[in-house]
PDB file of C-alpha atoms in Angstrom:
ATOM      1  CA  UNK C   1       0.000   0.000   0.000  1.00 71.00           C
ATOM      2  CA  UNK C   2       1.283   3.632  -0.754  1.00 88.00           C
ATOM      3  CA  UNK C   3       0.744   6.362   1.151  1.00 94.00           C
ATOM      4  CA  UNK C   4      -1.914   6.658   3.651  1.00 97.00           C
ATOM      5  CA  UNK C   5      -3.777  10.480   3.240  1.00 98.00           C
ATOM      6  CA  UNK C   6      -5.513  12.092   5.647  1.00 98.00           C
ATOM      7  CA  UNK C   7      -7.859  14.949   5.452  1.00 98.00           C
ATOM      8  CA  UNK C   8      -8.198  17.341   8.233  1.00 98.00           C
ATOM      9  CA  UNK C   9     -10.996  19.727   7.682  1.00 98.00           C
ATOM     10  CA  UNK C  10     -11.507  22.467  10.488  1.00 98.00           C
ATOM     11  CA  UNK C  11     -14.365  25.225  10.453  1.00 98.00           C
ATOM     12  CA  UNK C  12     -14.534  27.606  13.343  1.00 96.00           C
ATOM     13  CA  UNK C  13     -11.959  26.978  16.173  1.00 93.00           C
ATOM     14  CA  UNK C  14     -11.738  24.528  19.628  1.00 91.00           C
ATOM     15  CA  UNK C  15      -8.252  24.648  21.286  1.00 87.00           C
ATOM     16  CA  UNK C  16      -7.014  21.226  19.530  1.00 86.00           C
ATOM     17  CA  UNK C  17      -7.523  22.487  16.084  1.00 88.00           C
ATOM     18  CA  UNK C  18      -4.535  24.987  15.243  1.00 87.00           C
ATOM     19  CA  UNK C  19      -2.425  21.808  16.383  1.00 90.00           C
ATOM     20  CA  UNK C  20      -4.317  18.114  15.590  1.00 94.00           C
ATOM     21  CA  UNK C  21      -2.598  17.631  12.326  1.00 94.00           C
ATOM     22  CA  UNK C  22       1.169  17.561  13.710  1.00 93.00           C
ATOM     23  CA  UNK C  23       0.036  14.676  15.729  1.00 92.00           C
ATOM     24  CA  UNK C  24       0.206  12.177  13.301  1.00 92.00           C
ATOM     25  CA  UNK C  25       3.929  13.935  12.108  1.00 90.00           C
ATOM     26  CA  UNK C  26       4.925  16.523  14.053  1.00 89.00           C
ATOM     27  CA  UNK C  27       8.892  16.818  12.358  1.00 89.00           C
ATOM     28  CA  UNK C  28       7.446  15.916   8.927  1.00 89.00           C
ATOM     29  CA  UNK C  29       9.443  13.310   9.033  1.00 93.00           C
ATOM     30  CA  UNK C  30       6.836   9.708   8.039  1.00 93.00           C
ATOM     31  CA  UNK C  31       7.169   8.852   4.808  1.00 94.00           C
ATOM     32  CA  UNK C  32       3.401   6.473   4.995  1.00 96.00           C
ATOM     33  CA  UNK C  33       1.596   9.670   5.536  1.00 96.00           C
ATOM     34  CA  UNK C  34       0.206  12.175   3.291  1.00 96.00           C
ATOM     35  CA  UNK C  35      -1.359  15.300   5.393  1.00 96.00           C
ATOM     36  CA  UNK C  36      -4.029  18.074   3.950  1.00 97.00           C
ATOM     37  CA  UNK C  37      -5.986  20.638   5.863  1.00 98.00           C
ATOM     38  CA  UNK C  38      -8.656  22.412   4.730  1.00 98.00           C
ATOM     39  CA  UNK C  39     -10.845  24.906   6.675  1.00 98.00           C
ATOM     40  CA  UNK C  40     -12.939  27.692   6.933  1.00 97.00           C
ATOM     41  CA  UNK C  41     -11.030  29.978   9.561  1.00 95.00           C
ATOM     42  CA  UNK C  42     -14.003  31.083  12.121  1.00 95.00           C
ATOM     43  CA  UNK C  43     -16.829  30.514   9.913  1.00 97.00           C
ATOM     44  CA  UNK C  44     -19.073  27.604  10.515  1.00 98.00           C
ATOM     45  CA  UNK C  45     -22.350  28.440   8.419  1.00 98.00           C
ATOM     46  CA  UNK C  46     -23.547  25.646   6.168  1.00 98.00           C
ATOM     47  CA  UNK C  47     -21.929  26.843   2.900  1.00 99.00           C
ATOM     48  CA  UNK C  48     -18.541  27.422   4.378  1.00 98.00           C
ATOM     49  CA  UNK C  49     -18.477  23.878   5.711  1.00 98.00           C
ATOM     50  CA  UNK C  50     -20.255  21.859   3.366  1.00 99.00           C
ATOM     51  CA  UNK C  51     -17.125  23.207   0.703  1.00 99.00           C
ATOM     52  CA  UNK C  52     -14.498  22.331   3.167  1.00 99.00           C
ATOM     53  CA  UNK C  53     -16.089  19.161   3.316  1.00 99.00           C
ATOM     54  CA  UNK C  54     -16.751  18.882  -0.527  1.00 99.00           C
ATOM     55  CA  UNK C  55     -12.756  19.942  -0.952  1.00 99.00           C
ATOM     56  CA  UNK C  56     -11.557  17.124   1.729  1.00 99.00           C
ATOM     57  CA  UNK C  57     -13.603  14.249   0.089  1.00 99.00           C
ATOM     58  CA  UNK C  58     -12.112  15.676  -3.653  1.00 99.00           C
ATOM     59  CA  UNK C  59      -8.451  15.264  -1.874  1.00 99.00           C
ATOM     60  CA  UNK C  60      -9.595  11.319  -1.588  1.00 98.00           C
ATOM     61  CA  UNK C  61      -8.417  10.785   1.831  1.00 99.00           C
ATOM     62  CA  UNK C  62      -8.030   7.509   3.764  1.00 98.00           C
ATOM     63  CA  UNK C  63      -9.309   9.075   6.617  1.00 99.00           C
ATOM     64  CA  UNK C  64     -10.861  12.352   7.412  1.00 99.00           C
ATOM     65  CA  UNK C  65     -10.428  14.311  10.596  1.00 98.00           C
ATOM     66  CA  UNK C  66     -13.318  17.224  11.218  1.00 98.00           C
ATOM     67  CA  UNK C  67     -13.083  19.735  14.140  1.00 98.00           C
ATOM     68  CA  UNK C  68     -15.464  22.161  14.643  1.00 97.00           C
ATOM     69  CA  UNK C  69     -16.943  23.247  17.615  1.00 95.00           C
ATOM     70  CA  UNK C  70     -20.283  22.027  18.577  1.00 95.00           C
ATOM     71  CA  UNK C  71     -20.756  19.782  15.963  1.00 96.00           C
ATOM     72  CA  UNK C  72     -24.486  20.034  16.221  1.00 95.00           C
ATOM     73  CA  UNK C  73     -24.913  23.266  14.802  1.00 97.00           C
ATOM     74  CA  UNK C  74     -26.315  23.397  11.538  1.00 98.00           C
ATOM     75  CA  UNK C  75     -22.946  24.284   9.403  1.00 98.00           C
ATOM     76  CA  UNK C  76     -21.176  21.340  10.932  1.00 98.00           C
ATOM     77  CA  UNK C  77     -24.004  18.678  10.650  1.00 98.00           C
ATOM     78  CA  UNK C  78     -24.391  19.593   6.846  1.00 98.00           C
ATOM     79  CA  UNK C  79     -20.389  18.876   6.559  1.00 98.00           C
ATOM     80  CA  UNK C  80     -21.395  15.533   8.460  1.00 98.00           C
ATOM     81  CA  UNK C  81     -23.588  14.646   5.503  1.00 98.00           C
ATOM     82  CA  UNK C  82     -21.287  14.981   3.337  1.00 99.00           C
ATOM     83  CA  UNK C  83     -18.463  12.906   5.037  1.00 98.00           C
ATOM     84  CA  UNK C  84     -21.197  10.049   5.861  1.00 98.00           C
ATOM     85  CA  UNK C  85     -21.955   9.749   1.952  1.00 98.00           C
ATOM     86  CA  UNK C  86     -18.386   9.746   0.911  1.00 98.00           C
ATOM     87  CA  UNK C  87     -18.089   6.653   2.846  1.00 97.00           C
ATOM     88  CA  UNK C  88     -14.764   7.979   3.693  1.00 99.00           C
ATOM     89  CA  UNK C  89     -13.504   6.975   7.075  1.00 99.00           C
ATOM     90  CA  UNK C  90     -13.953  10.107   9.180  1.00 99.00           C
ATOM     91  CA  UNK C  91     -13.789  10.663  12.861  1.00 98.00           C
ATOM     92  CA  UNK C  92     -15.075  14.137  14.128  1.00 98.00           C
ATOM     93  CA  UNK C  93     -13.161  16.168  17.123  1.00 97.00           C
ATOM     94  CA  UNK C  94     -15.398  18.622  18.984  1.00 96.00           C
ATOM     95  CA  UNK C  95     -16.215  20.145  22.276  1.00 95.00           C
ATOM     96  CA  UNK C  96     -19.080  19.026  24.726  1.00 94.00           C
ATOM     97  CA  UNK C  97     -22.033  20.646  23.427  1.00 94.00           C
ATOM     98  CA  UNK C  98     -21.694  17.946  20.402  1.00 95.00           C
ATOM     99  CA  UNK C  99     -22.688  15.616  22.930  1.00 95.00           C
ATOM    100  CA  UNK C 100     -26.173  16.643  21.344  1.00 95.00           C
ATOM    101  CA  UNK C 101     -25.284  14.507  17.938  1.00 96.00           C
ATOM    102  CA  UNK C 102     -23.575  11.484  18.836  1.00 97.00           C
ATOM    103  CA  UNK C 103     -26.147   9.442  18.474  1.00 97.00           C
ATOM    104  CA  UNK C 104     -26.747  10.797  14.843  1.00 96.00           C
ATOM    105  CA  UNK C 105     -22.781  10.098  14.497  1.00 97.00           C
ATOM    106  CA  UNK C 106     -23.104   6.367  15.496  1.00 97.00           C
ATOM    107  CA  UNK C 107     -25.796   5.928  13.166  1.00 96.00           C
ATOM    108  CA  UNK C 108     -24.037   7.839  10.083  1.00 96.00           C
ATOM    109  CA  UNK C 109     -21.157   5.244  10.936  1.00 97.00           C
ATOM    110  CA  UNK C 110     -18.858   8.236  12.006  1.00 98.00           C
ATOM    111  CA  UNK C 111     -16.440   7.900  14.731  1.00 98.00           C
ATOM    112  CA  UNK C 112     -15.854  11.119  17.242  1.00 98.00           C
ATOM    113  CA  UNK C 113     -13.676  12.239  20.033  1.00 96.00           C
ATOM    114  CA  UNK C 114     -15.328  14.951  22.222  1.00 96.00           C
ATOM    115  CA  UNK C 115     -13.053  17.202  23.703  1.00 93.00           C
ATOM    116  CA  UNK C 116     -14.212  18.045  27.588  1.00 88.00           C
ATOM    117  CA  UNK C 117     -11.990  20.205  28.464  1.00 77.00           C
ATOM    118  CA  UNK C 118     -12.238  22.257  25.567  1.00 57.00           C
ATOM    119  CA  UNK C 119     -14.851  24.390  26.904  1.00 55.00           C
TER     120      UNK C 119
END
């Protein structure tokens, strides 16, 4: 197998974002790893992240990381959509008050770390 890519797509801003991608290579050293980010900056209305999340699946990542802040919220949930129909492999990263949508995540078949101290 070649490379492995993953997407990171961020819209708005919880206190892991600016940082999350340098986990996976933090000296840009891995050769198995191919890393794009694509965001919004602050803006989390549905436009702005449904064409993050339209230009992450057109990368054709492995795996998709989304952070976003309460990933409830209207802007976020319509970037879920689109993740869930790519059938791309996709964990999202938010804060507590996405607590509200995890269910909705299970059943979309996404994965999701919420952050608790990110508050």
């Amino acid at each position: 197998m070649g490379k492995i890519k993953v997407g990171f797509a961020k819209v708005g801003n919880i206190g892991c974002s600016p940082l999350i991608e340098f986990l996976l290579d933090e000296r840009a050293e891995r050769e198995d790893i191919e890393v794009r980010v694509f965001g919004s900056g602050s803006k989390m209305d549905p436009e702005s992240c449904v064409w993050v999340a339209e230009e992450t699946v057109k990368y054709a990542p492995n795996l998709v990381v989304f952070t976003s802040p309460n990933a409830s919220l209207p802007g976020p949930s319509k970037a879920r959509e689109v993740f869930q129909k790519s059938n791309i492999p996709t964990i999202i990263v938010s804060d507590n008050p996405a607590k509200k949508a995890t269910r909705l995540m299970e059943e979309a078949g996404l994965g999701y770390i919420i952050v608790e101290g990110d508050v």
